[in-house]
């Protein structure tokens, strides 16, 4: 067999400050949900509900979620139409957009604490309070039950926090047994 000689030079002049590679994220039920070119912790958060903002024009990502209901959410004196995306396995609310087509608008919003980099472990984000949560609680005490979408989101968030706490307790108990 003839000998192959190569005089190629490999050079890397890429001076990006971002970490290279892809980052995978999973639902609380361990279902694969998202692969993206940046850590979610480096992305900005929305002031209204602390959701992670993915700018569709500048980010490369694949979101594995199924479309669900369309909700109109009241934000102070405005209304926002949300096209919600759910986990295909457990139907947990994962993300939402403001246009009917995935990546069709300028942003995709990942719900606070819905996904984690470590499969099967709830994210610590569930224990962070939403912006203005105490203000909403104070307002709700003065009003009758209005059944609006803000109440629904708050109740879902609290239920998800309880589920995350139970999952942590089960993981801690399993780690203690082995």
mmCIF file with all atom_site columns, C-alpha atoms in Angstrom:
data_model
loop_
_atom_site.group_PDB
_atom_site.id
_atom_site.type_symbol
_atom_site.label_atom_id
_atom_site.label_alt_id
_atom_site.label_comp_id
_atom_site.label_asym_id
_atom_site.label_entity_id
_atom_site.label_seq_id
_atom_site.pdbx_PDB_ins_code
_atom_site.Cartn_x
_atom_site.Cartn_y
_atom_site.Cartn_z
_atom_site.occupancy
_atom_site.B_iso_or_equiv
_atom_site.pdbx_formal_charge
_atom_site.auth_seq_id
_atom_site.auth_comp_id
_atom_site.auth_asym_id
_atom_site.auth_atom_id
_atom_site.pdbx_PDB_model_num
ATOM 1   C CA . UNK A 1 1   ? 0.000   0.000  0.000  1.00 0.00 ? 1   UNK A CA 1
ATOM 2   C CA . UNK A 1 2   ? 1.376   3.429  -0.892 1.00 0.00 ? 2   UNK A CA 1
ATOM 3   C CA . UNK A 1 3   ? 2.278   5.842  1.885  1.00 0.00 ? 3   UNK A CA 1
ATOM 4   C CA . UNK A 1 4   ? 0.123   8.967  2.045  1.00 0.00 ? 4   UNK A CA 1
ATOM 5   C CA . UNK A 1 5   ? 1.869   12.136 3.096  1.00 0.00 ? 5   UNK A CA 1
ATOM 6   C CA . UNK A 1 6   ? -0.041  15.261 3.939  1.00 0.00 ? 6   UNK A CA 1
ATOM 7   C CA . UNK A 1 7   ? 1.337   18.705 4.589  1.00 0.00 ? 7   UNK A CA 1
ATOM 8   C CA . UNK A 1 8   ? -1.942  20.277 5.754  1.00 0.00 ? 8   UNK A CA 1
ATOM 9   C CA . UNK A 1 9   ? -1.987  22.787 8.528  1.00 0.00 ? 9   UNK A CA 1
ATOM 10  C CA . UNK A 1 10  ? -4.875  22.998 10.938 1.00 0.00 ? 10  UNK A CA 1
ATOM 11  C CA . UNK A 1 11  ? -5.486  26.453 12.303 1.00 0.00 ? 11  UNK A CA 1
ATOM 12  C CA . UNK A 1 12  ? -8.074  27.760 14.658 1.00 0.00 ? 12  UNK A CA 1
ATOM 13  C CA . UNK A 1 13  ? -8.421  31.493 14.761 1.00 0.00 ? 13  UNK A CA 1
ATOM 14  C CA . UNK A 1 14  ? -11.916 31.423 16.165 1.00 0.00 ? 14  UNK A CA 1
ATOM 15  C CA . UNK A 1 15  ? -11.906 33.739 19.192 1.00 0.00 ? 15  UNK A CA 1
ATOM 16  C CA . UNK A 1 16  ? -15.523 33.438 20.296 1.00 0.00 ? 16  UNK A CA 1
ATOM 17  C CA . UNK A 1 17  ? -16.210 34.093 23.929 1.00 0.00 ? 17  UNK A CA 1
ATOM 18  C CA . UNK A 1 18  ? -19.214 31.748 23.976 1.00 0.00 ? 18  UNK A CA 1
ATOM 19  C CA . UNK A 1 19  ? -18.718 28.122 24.878 1.00 0.00 ? 19  UNK A CA 1
ATOM 20  C CA . UNK A 1 20  ? -18.673 25.924 21.790 1.00 0.00 ? 20  UNK A CA 1
ATOM 21  C CA . UNK A 1 21  ? -21.111 23.099 21.223 1.00 0.00 ? 21  UNK A CA 1
ATOM 22  C CA . UNK A 1 22  ? -24.737 22.326 21.722 1.00 0.00 ? 22  UNK A CA 1
ATOM 23  C CA . UNK A 1 23  ? -26.673 22.184 24.962 1.00 0.00 ? 23  UNK A CA 1
ATOM 24  C CA . UNK A 1 24  ? -29.485 19.685 25.531 1.00 0.00 ? 24  UNK A CA 1
ATOM 25  C CA . UNK A 1 25  ? -32.426 20.251 27.859 1.00 0.00 ? 25  UNK A CA 1
ATOM 26  C CA . UNK A 1 26  ? -35.049 17.874 29.229 1.00 0.00 ? 26  UNK A CA 1
ATOM 27  C CA . UNK A 1 27  ? -38.533 18.115 30.703 1.00 0.00 ? 27  UNK A CA 1
ATOM 28  C CA . UNK A 1 28  ? -39.156 17.201 34.356 1.00 0.00 ? 28  UNK A CA 1
ATOM 29  C CA . UNK A 1 29  ? -40.417 13.810 33.098 1.00 0.00 ? 29  UNK A CA 1
ATOM 30  C CA . UNK A 1 30  ? -36.984 13.226 31.398 1.00 0.00 ? 30  UNK A CA 1
ATOM 31  C CA . UNK A 1 31  ? -38.268 13.740 27.845 1.00 0.00 ? 31  UNK A CA 1
ATOM 32  C CA . UNK A 1 32  ? -35.776 15.417 25.483 1.00 0.00 ? 32  UNK A CA 1
ATOM 33  C CA . UNK A 1 33  ? -37.122 18.916 24.722 1.00 0.00 ? 33  UNK A CA 1
ATOM 34  C CA . UNK A 1 34  ? -34.497 21.353 23.438 1.00 0.00 ? 34  UNK A CA 1
ATOM 35  C CA . UNK A 1 35  ? -31.074 21.490 21.845 1.00 0.00 ? 35  UNK A CA 1
ATOM 36  C CA . UNK A 1 36  ? -29.585 24.975 21.438 1.00 0.00 ? 36  UNK A CA 1
ATOM 37  C CA . UNK A 1 37  ? -26.258 26.611 20.661 1.00 0.00 ? 37  UNK A CA 1
ATOM 38  C CA . UNK A 1 38  ? -26.012 28.514 23.972 1.00 0.00 ? 38  UNK A CA 1
ATOM 39  C CA . UNK A 1 39  ? -26.720 27.860 27.633 1.00 0.00 ? 39  UNK A CA 1
ATOM 40  C CA . UNK A 1 40  ? -30.162 29.133 28.611 1.00 0.00 ? 40  UNK A CA 1
ATOM 41  C CA . UNK A 1 41  ? -28.639 30.876 31.624 1.00 0.00 ? 41  UNK A CA 1
ATOM 42  C CA . UNK A 1 42  ? -26.826 33.244 29.256 1.00 0.00 ? 42  UNK A CA 1
ATOM 43  C CA . UNK A 1 43  ? -30.033 34.367 27.536 1.00 0.00 ? 43  UNK A CA 1
ATOM 44  C CA . UNK A 1 44  ? -32.151 37.299 28.727 1.00 0.00 ? 44  UNK A CA 1
ATOM 45  C CA . UNK A 1 45  ? -35.324 36.822 30.738 1.00 0.00 ? 45  UNK A CA 1
ATOM 46  C CA . UNK A 1 46  ? -38.701 38.403 30.273 1.00 0.00 ? 46  UNK A CA 1
ATOM 47  C CA . UNK A 1 47  ? -39.700 40.834 33.020 1.00 0.00 ? 47  UNK A CA 1
ATOM 48  C CA . UNK A 1 48  ? -43.367 39.810 33.091 1.00 0.00 ? 48  UNK A CA 1
ATOM 49  C CA . UNK A 1 49  ? -43.008 36.088 33.835 1.00 0.00 ? 49  UNK A CA 1
ATOM 50  C CA . UNK A 1 50  ? -39.230 35.445 33.996 1.00 0.00 ? 50  UNK A CA 1
ATOM 51  C CA . UNK A 1 51  ? -39.375 33.253 30.875 1.00 0.00 ? 51  UNK A CA 1
ATOM 52  C CA . UNK A 1 52  ? -36.132 32.737 28.951 1.00 0.00 ? 52  UNK A CA 1
ATOM 53  C CA . UNK A 1 53  ? -36.148 34.683 25.666 1.00 0.00 ? 53  UNK A CA 1
ATOM 54  C CA . UNK A 1 54  ? -34.778 32.919 22.583 1.00 0.00 ? 54  UNK A CA 1
ATOM 55  C CA . UNK A 1 55  ? -34.299 35.318 19.685 1.00 0.00 ? 55  UNK A CA 1
ATOM 56  C CA . UNK A 1 56  ? -35.336 33.238 16.673 1.00 0.00 ? 56  UNK A CA 1
ATOM 57  C CA . UNK A 1 57  ? -33.268 35.165 14.115 1.00 0.00 ? 57  UNK A CA 1
ATOM 58  C CA . UNK A 1 58  ? -29.949 34.816 15.939 1.00 0.00 ? 58  UNK A CA 1
ATOM 59  C CA . UNK A 1 59  ? -30.131 31.395 17.632 1.00 0.00 ? 59  UNK A CA 1
ATOM 60  C CA . UNK A 1 60  ? -29.876 27.871 16.258 1.00 0.00 ? 60  UNK A CA 1
ATOM 61  C CA . UNK A 1 61  ? -32.130 25.477 18.162 1.00 0.00 ? 61  UNK A CA 1
ATOM 62  C CA . UNK A 1 62  ? -34.570 22.589 17.861 1.00 0.00 ? 62  UNK A CA 1
ATOM 63  C CA . UNK A 1 63  ? -37.573 22.533 20.189 1.00 0.00 ? 63  UNK A CA 1
ATOM 64  C CA . UNK A 1 64  ? -39.317 19.192 20.585 1.00 0.00 ? 64  UNK A CA 1
ATOM 65  C CA . UNK A 1 65  ? -42.750 20.220 21.861 1.00 0.00 ? 65  UNK A CA 1
ATOM 66  C CA . UNK A 1 66  ? -46.300 19.843 20.650 1.00 0.00 ? 66  UNK A CA 1
ATOM 67  C CA . UNK A 1 67  ? -48.601 22.802 20.031 1.00 0.00 ? 67  UNK A CA 1
ATOM 68  C CA . UNK A 1 68  ? -51.512 23.200 22.372 1.00 0.00 ? 68  UNK A CA 1
ATOM 69  C CA . UNK A 1 69  ? -54.087 25.769 23.264 1.00 0.00 ? 69  UNK A CA 1
ATOM 70  C CA . UNK A 1 70  ? -54.059 29.442 22.417 1.00 0.00 ? 70  UNK A CA 1
ATOM 71  C CA . UNK A 1 71  ? -54.512 31.670 25.458 1.00 0.00 ? 71  UNK A CA 1
ATOM 72  C CA . UNK A 1 72  ? -55.021 35.374 25.788 1.00 0.00 ? 72  UNK A CA 1
ATOM 73  C CA . UNK A 1 73  ? -53.137 36.649 28.818 1.00 0.00 ? 73  UNK A CA 1
ATOM 74  C CA . UNK A 1 74  ? -53.725 40.005 30.436 1.00 0.00 ? 74  UNK A CA 1
ATOM 75  C CA . UNK A 1 75  ? -50.555 41.946 31.237 1.00 0.00 ? 75  UNK A CA 1
ATOM 76  C CA . UNK A 1 76  ? -51.434 45.100 33.198 1.00 0.00 ? 76  UNK A CA 1
ATOM 77  C CA . UNK A 1 77  ? -53.416 47.124 30.664 1.00 0.00 ? 77  UNK A CA 1
ATOM 78  C CA . UNK A 1 78  ? -52.528 45.020 27.577 1.00 0.00 ? 78  UNK A CA 1
ATOM 79  C CA . UNK A 1 79  ? -53.439 41.609 26.236 1.00 0.00 ? 79  UNK A CA 1
ATOM 80  C CA . UNK A 1 80  ? -51.052 39.051 24.765 1.00 0.00 ? 80  UNK A CA 1
ATOM 81  C CA . UNK A 1 81  ? -51.966 36.040 22.647 1.00 0.00 ? 81  UNK A CA 1
ATOM 82  C CA . UNK A 1 82  ? -49.851 32.998 23.570 1.00 0.00 ? 82  UNK A CA 1
ATOM 83  C CA . UNK A 1 83  ? -49.493 29.932 21.364 1.00 0.00 ? 83  UNK A CA 1
ATOM 84  C CA . UNK A 1 84  ? -48.455 27.377 23.950 1.00 0.00 ? 84  UNK A CA 1
ATOM 85  C CA . UNK A 1 85  ? -46.121 24.406 23.460 1.00 0.00 ? 85  UNK A CA 1
ATOM 86  C CA . UNK A 1 86  ? -46.224 21.316 25.673 1.00 0.00 ? 86  UNK A CA 1
ATOM 87  C CA . UNK A 1 87  ? -44.072 18.301 26.491 1.00 0.00 ? 87  UNK A CA 1
ATOM 88  C CA . UNK A 1 88  ? -45.103 15.414 24.215 1.00 0.00 ? 88  UNK A CA 1
ATOM 89  C CA . UNK A 1 89  ? -44.855 12.913 27.091 1.00 0.00 ? 89  UNK A CA 1
ATOM 90  C CA . UNK A 1 90  ? -46.364 14.590 30.171 1.00 0.00 ? 90  UNK A CA 1
ATOM 91  C CA . UNK A 1 91  ? -48.085 17.678 28.681 1.00 0.00 ? 91  UNK A CA 1
ATOM 92  C CA . UNK A 1 92  ? -46.209 20.140 30.910 1.00 0.00 ? 92  UNK A CA 1
ATOM 93  C CA . UNK A 1 93  ? -46.217 23.711 29.585 1.00 0.00 ? 93  UNK A CA 1
ATOM 94  C CA . UNK A 1 94  ? -42.713 24.186 28.134 1.00 0.00 ? 94  UNK A CA 1
ATOM 95  C CA . UNK A 1 95  ? -42.783 27.308 25.986 1.00 0.00 ? 95  UNK A CA 1
ATOM 96  C CA . UNK A 1 96  ? -44.965 29.781 24.144 1.00 0.00 ? 96  UNK A CA 1
ATOM 97  C CA . UNK A 1 97  ? -44.811 32.083 21.176 1.00 0.00 ? 97  UNK A CA 1
ATOM 98  C CA . UNK A 1 98  ? -46.781 35.111 20.097 1.00 0.00 ? 98  UNK A CA 1
ATOM 99  C CA . UNK A 1 99  ? -47.327 33.836 16.543 1.00 0.00 ? 99  UNK A CA 1
ATOM 100 C CA . UNK A 1 100 ? -49.063 30.635 15.416 1.00 0.00 ? 100 UNK A CA 1
ATOM 101 C CA . UNK A 1 101 ? -46.008 29.095 13.712 1.00 0.00 ? 101 UNK A CA 1
ATOM 102 C CA . UNK A 1 102 ? -42.977 27.735 15.584 1.00 0.00 ? 102 UNK A CA 1
ATOM 103 C CA . UNK A 1 103 ? -40.106 30.194 15.110 1.00 0.00 ? 103 UNK A CA 1
ATOM 104 C CA . UNK A 1 104 ? -42.509 32.349 13.095 1.00 0.00 ? 104 UNK A CA 1
ATOM 105 C CA . UNK A 1 105 ? -42.178 35.392 15.329 1.00 0.00 ? 105 UNK A CA 1
ATOM 106 C CA . UNK A 1 106 ? -39.184 37.226 16.696 1.00 0.00 ? 106 UNK A CA 1
ATOM 107 C CA . UNK A 1 107 ? -38.998 35.273 19.961 1.00 0.00 ? 107 UNK A CA 1
ATOM 108 C CA . UNK A 1 108 ? -39.733 31.934 21.591 1.00 0.00 ? 108 UNK A CA 1
ATOM 109 C CA . UNK A 1 109 ? -40.246 32.041 25.351 1.00 0.00 ? 109 UNK A CA 1
ATOM 110 C CA . UNK A 1 110 ? -39.206 29.079 27.539 1.00 0.00 ? 110 UNK A CA 1
ATOM 111 C CA . UNK A 1 111 ? -41.301 28.908 30.725 1.00 0.00 ? 111 UNK A CA 1
ATOM 112 C CA . UNK A 1 112 ? -39.303 29.405 33.901 1.00 0.00 ? 112 UNK A CA 1
ATOM 113 C CA . UNK A 1 113 ? -38.061 26.115 35.333 1.00 0.00 ? 113 UNK A CA 1
ATOM 114 C CA . UNK A 1 114 ? -39.815 23.878 32.792 1.00 0.00 ? 114 UNK A CA 1
ATOM 115 C CA . UNK A 1 115 ? -36.610 22.269 31.497 1.00 0.00 ? 115 UNK A CA 1
ATOM 116 C CA . UNK A 1 116 ? -33.216 21.259 32.846 1.00 0.00 ? 116 UNK A CA 1
ATOM 117 C CA . UNK A 1 117 ? -29.833 20.193 31.448 1.00 0.00 ? 117 UNK A CA 1
ATOM 118 C CA . UNK A 1 118 ? -29.713 17.139 33.712 1.00 0.00 ? 118 UNK A CA 1
ATOM 119 C CA . UNK A 1 119 ? -32.215 14.501 32.699 1.00 0.00 ? 119 UNK A CA 1
ATOM 120 C CA . UNK A 1 120 ? -34.644 13.470 35.428 1.00 0.00 ? 120 UNK A CA 1
ATOM 121 C CA . UNK A 1 121 ? -33.734 16.249 37.868 1.00 0.00 ? 121 UNK A CA 1
ATOM 122 C CA . UNK A 1 122 ? -35.984 19.286 38.429 1.00 0.00 ? 122 UNK A CA 1
ATOM 123 C CA . UNK A 1 123 ? -34.370 22.654 37.801 1.00 0.00 ? 123 UNK A CA 1
ATOM 124 C CA . UNK A 1 124 ? -33.730 25.035 40.695 1.00 0.00 ? 124 UNK A CA 1
ATOM 125 C CA . UNK A 1 125 ? -35.622 27.679 38.704 1.00 0.00 ? 125 UNK A CA 1
ATOM 126 C CA . UNK A 1 126 ? -38.918 26.360 40.121 1.00 0.00 ? 126 UNK A CA 1
ATOM 127 C CA . UNK A 1 127 ? -38.041 27.866 43.468 1.00 0.00 ? 127 UNK A CA 1
ATOM 128 C CA . UNK A 1 128 ? -37.407 31.348 42.099 1.00 0.00 ? 128 UNK A CA 1
ATOM 129 C CA . UNK A 1 129 ? -40.291 33.716 42.536 1.00 0.00 ? 129 UNK A CA 1
ATOM 130 C CA . UNK A 1 130 ? -41.920 35.319 39.557 1.00 0.00 ? 130 UNK A CA 1
ATOM 131 C CA . UNK A 1 131 ? -41.472 39.081 39.156 1.00 0.00 ? 131 UNK A CA 1
ATOM 132 C CA . UNK A 1 132 ? -44.227 40.954 40.992 1.00 0.00 ? 132 UNK A CA 1
ATOM 133 C CA . UNK A 1 133 ? -45.625 37.756 42.539 1.00 0.00 ? 133 UNK A CA 1
ATOM 134 C CA . UNK A 1 134 ? -46.347 39.430 45.889 1.00 0.00 ? 134 UNK A CA 1
ATOM 135 C CA . UNK A 1 135 ? -48.116 42.311 44.109 1.00 0.00 ? 135 UNK A CA 1
ATOM 136 C CA . UNK A 1 136 ? -50.393 39.825 42.310 1.00 0.00 ? 136 UNK A CA 1
ATOM 137 C CA . UNK A 1 137 ? -51.115 37.958 45.544 1.00 0.00 ? 137 UNK A CA 1
ATOM 138 C CA . UNK A 1 138 ? -52.056 41.235 47.254 1.00 0.00 ? 138 UNK A CA 1
ATOM 139 C CA . UNK A 1 139 ? -54.337 42.174 44.328 1.00 0.00 ? 139 UNK A CA 1
ATOM 140 C CA . UNK A 1 140 ? -55.945 38.727 44.267 1.00 0.00 ? 140 UNK A CA 1
ATOM 141 C CA . UNK A 1 141 ? -56.803 38.930 47.982 1.00 0.00 ? 141 UNK A CA 1
ATOM 142 C CA . UNK A 1 142 ? -58.815 42.089 47.322 1.00 0.00 ? 142 UNK A CA 1
ATOM 143 C CA . UNK A 1 143 ? -60.667 40.655 44.302 1.00 0.00 ? 143 UNK A CA 1
ATOM 144 C CA . UNK A 1 144 ? -63.049 37.766 43.896 1.00 0.00 ? 144 UNK A CA 1
ATOM 145 C CA . UNK A 1 145 ? -61.728 34.743 42.006 1.00 0.00 ? 145 UNK A CA 1
ATOM 146 C CA . UNK A 1 146 ? -61.493 36.110 38.464 1.00 0.00 ? 146 UNK A CA 1
ATOM 147 C CA . UNK A 1 147 ? -60.336 32.894 36.725 1.00 0.00 ? 147 UNK A CA 1
ATOM 148 C CA . UNK A 1 148 ? -58.123 34.902 34.385 1.00 0.00 ? 148 UNK A CA 1
ATOM 149 C CA . UNK A 1 149 ? -54.993 33.516 32.767 1.00 0.00 ? 149 UNK A CA 1
ATOM 150 C CA . UNK A 1 150 ? -52.622 35.134 35.261 1.00 0.00 ? 150 UNK A CA 1
ATOM 151 C CA . UNK A 1 151 ? -54.271 33.141 38.046 1.00 0.00 ? 151 UNK A CA 1
ATOM 152 C CA . UNK A 1 152 ? -54.055 29.993 35.954 1.00 0.00 ? 152 UNK A CA 1
ATOM 153 C CA . UNK A 1 153 ? -50.353 30.543 35.267 1.00 0.00 ? 153 UNK A CA 1
ATOM 154 C CA . UNK A 1 154 ? -49.685 31.248 38.938 1.00 0.00 ? 154 UNK A CA 1
ATOM 155 C CA . UNK A 1 155 ? -51.558 28.099 40.009 1.00 0.00 ? 155 UNK A CA 1
ATOM 156 C CA . UNK A 1 156 ? -49.673 26.004 37.447 1.00 0.00 ? 156 UNK A CA 1
ATOM 157 C CA . UNK A 1 157 ? -46.392 27.453 38.638 1.00 0.00 ? 157 UNK A CA 1
ATOM 158 C CA . UNK A 1 158 ? -47.187 26.633 42.265 1.00 0.00 ? 158 UNK A CA 1
ATOM 159 C CA . UNK A 1 159 ? -48.265 23.101 41.296 1.00 0.00 ? 159 UNK A CA 1
ATOM 160 C CA . UNK A 1 160 ? -45.064 22.624 39.328 1.00 0.00 ? 160 UNK A CA 1
ATOM 161 C CA . UNK A 1 161 ? -43.027 23.853 42.316 1.00 0.00 ? 161 UNK A CA 1
ATOM 162 C CA . UNK A 1 162 ? -44.727 21.190 44.458 1.00 0.00 ? 162 UNK A CA 1
ATOM 163 C CA . UNK A 1 163 ? -43.975 18.507 41.843 1.00 0.00 ? 163 UNK A CA 1
ATOM 164 C CA . UNK A 1 164 ? -40.336 19.606 41.679 1.00 0.00 ? 164 UNK A CA 1
ATOM 165 C CA . UNK A 1 165 ? -40.023 19.457 45.488 1.00 0.00 ? 165 UNK A CA 1
ATOM 166 C CA . UNK A 1 166 ? -41.486 15.927 45.541 1.00 0.00 ? 166 UNK A CA 1
ATOM 167 C CA . UNK A 1 167 ? -39.119 14.833 42.776 1.00 0.00 ? 167 UNK A CA 1
ATOM 168 C CA . UNK A 1 168 ? -36.136 16.226 44.721 1.00 0.00 ? 168 UNK A CA 1
ATOM 169 C CA . UNK A 1 169 ? -37.268 14.358 47.851 1.00 0.00 ? 169 UNK A CA 1
ATOM 170 C CA . UNK A 1 170 ? -37.571 11.083 45.886 1.00 0.00 ? 170 UNK A CA 1
ATOM 171 C CA . UNK A 1 171 ? -34.108 11.568 44.361 1.00 0.00 ? 171 UNK A CA 1
ATOM 172 C CA . UNK A 1 172 ? -32.623 12.329 47.770 1.00 0.00 ? 172 UNK A CA 1
ATOM 173 C CA . UNK A 1 173 ? -34.275 9.232  49.259 1.00 0.00 ? 173 UNK A CA 1
ATOM 174 C CA . UNK A 1 174 ? -33.021 7.060  46.376 1.00 0.00 ? 174 UNK A CA 1
ATOM 175 C CA . UNK A 1 175 ? -29.490 8.431  46.795 1.00 0.00 ? 175 UNK A CA 1
ATOM 176 C CA . UNK A 1 176 ? -29.620 7.700  50.547 1.00 0.00 ? 176 UNK A CA 1
ATOM 177 C CA . UNK A 1 177 ? -30.654 4.056  49.970 1.00 0.00 ? 177 UNK A CA 1
ATOM 178 C CA . UNK A 1 178 ? -27.763 3.228  47.639 1.00 0.00 ? 178 UNK A CA 1
#
